[in-house]
Coordinates of C-alpha atoms in Angstrom, one line a residue:
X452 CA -3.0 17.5 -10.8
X453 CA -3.8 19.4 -14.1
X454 CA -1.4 19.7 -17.2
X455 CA -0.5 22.9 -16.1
X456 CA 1.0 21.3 -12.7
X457 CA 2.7 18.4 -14.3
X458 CA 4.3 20.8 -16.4
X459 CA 5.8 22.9 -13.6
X460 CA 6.6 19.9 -11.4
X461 CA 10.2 18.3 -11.4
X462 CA 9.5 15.3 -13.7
X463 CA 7.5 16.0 -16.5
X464 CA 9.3 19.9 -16.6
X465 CA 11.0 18.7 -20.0
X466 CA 8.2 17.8 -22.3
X467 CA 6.5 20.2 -24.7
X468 CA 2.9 20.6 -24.5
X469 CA 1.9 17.9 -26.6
X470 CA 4.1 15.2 -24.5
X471 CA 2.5 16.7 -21.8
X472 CA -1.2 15.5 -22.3
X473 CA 0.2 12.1 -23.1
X474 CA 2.5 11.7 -20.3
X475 CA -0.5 13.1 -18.3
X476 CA -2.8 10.5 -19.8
X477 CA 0.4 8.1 -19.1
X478 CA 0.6 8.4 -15.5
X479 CA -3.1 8.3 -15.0
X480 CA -3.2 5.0 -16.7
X481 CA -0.3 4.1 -14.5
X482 CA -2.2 4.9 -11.6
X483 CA -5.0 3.3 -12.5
X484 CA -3.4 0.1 -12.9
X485 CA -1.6 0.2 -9.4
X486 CA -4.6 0.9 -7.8
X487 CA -6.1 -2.0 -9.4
X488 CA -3.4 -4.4 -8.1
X489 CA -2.9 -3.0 -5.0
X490 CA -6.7 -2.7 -3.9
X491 CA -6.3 0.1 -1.7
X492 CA -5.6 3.6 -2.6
X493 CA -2.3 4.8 -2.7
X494 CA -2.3 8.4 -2.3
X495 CA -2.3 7.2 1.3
X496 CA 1.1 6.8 0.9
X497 CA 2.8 10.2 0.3
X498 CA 4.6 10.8 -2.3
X499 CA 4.0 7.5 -3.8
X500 CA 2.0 9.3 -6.8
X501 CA 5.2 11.6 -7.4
X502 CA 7.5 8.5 -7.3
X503 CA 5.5 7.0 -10.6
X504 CA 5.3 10.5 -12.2
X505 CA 9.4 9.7 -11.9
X506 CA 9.0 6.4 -13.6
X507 CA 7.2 7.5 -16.3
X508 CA 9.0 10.5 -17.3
X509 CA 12.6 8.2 -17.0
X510 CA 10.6 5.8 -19.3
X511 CA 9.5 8.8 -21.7
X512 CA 13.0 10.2 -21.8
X513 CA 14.6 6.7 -22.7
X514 CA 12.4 6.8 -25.5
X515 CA 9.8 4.4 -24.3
X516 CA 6.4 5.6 -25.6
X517 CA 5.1 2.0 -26.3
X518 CA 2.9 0.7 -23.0
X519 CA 4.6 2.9 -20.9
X520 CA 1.9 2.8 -18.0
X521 CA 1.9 -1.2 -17.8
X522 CA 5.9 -0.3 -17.7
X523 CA 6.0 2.2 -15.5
X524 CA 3.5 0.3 -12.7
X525 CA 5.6 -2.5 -13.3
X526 CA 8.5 -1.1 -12.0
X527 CA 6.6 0.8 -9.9
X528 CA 5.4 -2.7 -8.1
X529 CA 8.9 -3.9 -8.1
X530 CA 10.6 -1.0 -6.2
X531 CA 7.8 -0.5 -4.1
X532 CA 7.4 -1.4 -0.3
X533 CA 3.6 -3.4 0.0
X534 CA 1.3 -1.1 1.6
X535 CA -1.8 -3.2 3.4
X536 CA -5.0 -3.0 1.8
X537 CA -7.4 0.3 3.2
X538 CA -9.2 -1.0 6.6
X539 CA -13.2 -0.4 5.9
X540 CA -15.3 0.8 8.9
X541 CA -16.1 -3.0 9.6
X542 CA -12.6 -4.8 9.9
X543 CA -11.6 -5.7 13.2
X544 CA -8.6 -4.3 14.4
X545 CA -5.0 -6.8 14.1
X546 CA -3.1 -7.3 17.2

């Protein structure tokens, strides 16, 4: 998603061009850190990316600007269902 998309989309469509690039860096870092945690990717969940684009543009407009992505996957992890690790190529299937 480029700057130009975030800005157009629903949650970041109040935030000048400068918040942009840092809500843009923001959610990133967000995403970054859920991956991280989670161990699979994410964006096999749909809409799961758009749901922490949400969080951090609720956070930005509280006036949060201080650690917002730890924030943001934070509460991210907290009103999130867990998704299962990906399966690789070699797992066996689960009955």
């Amino acid at each position: 998603m480029t700057g130009a998309d975030l800005q157009k989309s629903m949650p970041f469509s109040f935030a000048s061009p400068e918040d942009l690039v840092r809500l843009e860096r923001a959610l990133e870092r967000a995403w970054a850190i859920v991956e991280a945690r989670h161990g699979h990717d994410p964006l096999k969940a749909p809409g799961e990316r758009e749901r922490l684009a949400y969080i951090v543009a609720t956070l930005w407009r509280q006036g949060e600007q201080e650690d917002v992505p730890a924030k943001a996957a934070e509460q991210f992890q907290t009103t999130a269902p867990l998704l299962p690790p990906l399966r690789t190529p070699n797992d066996e299937p689960s009955p």
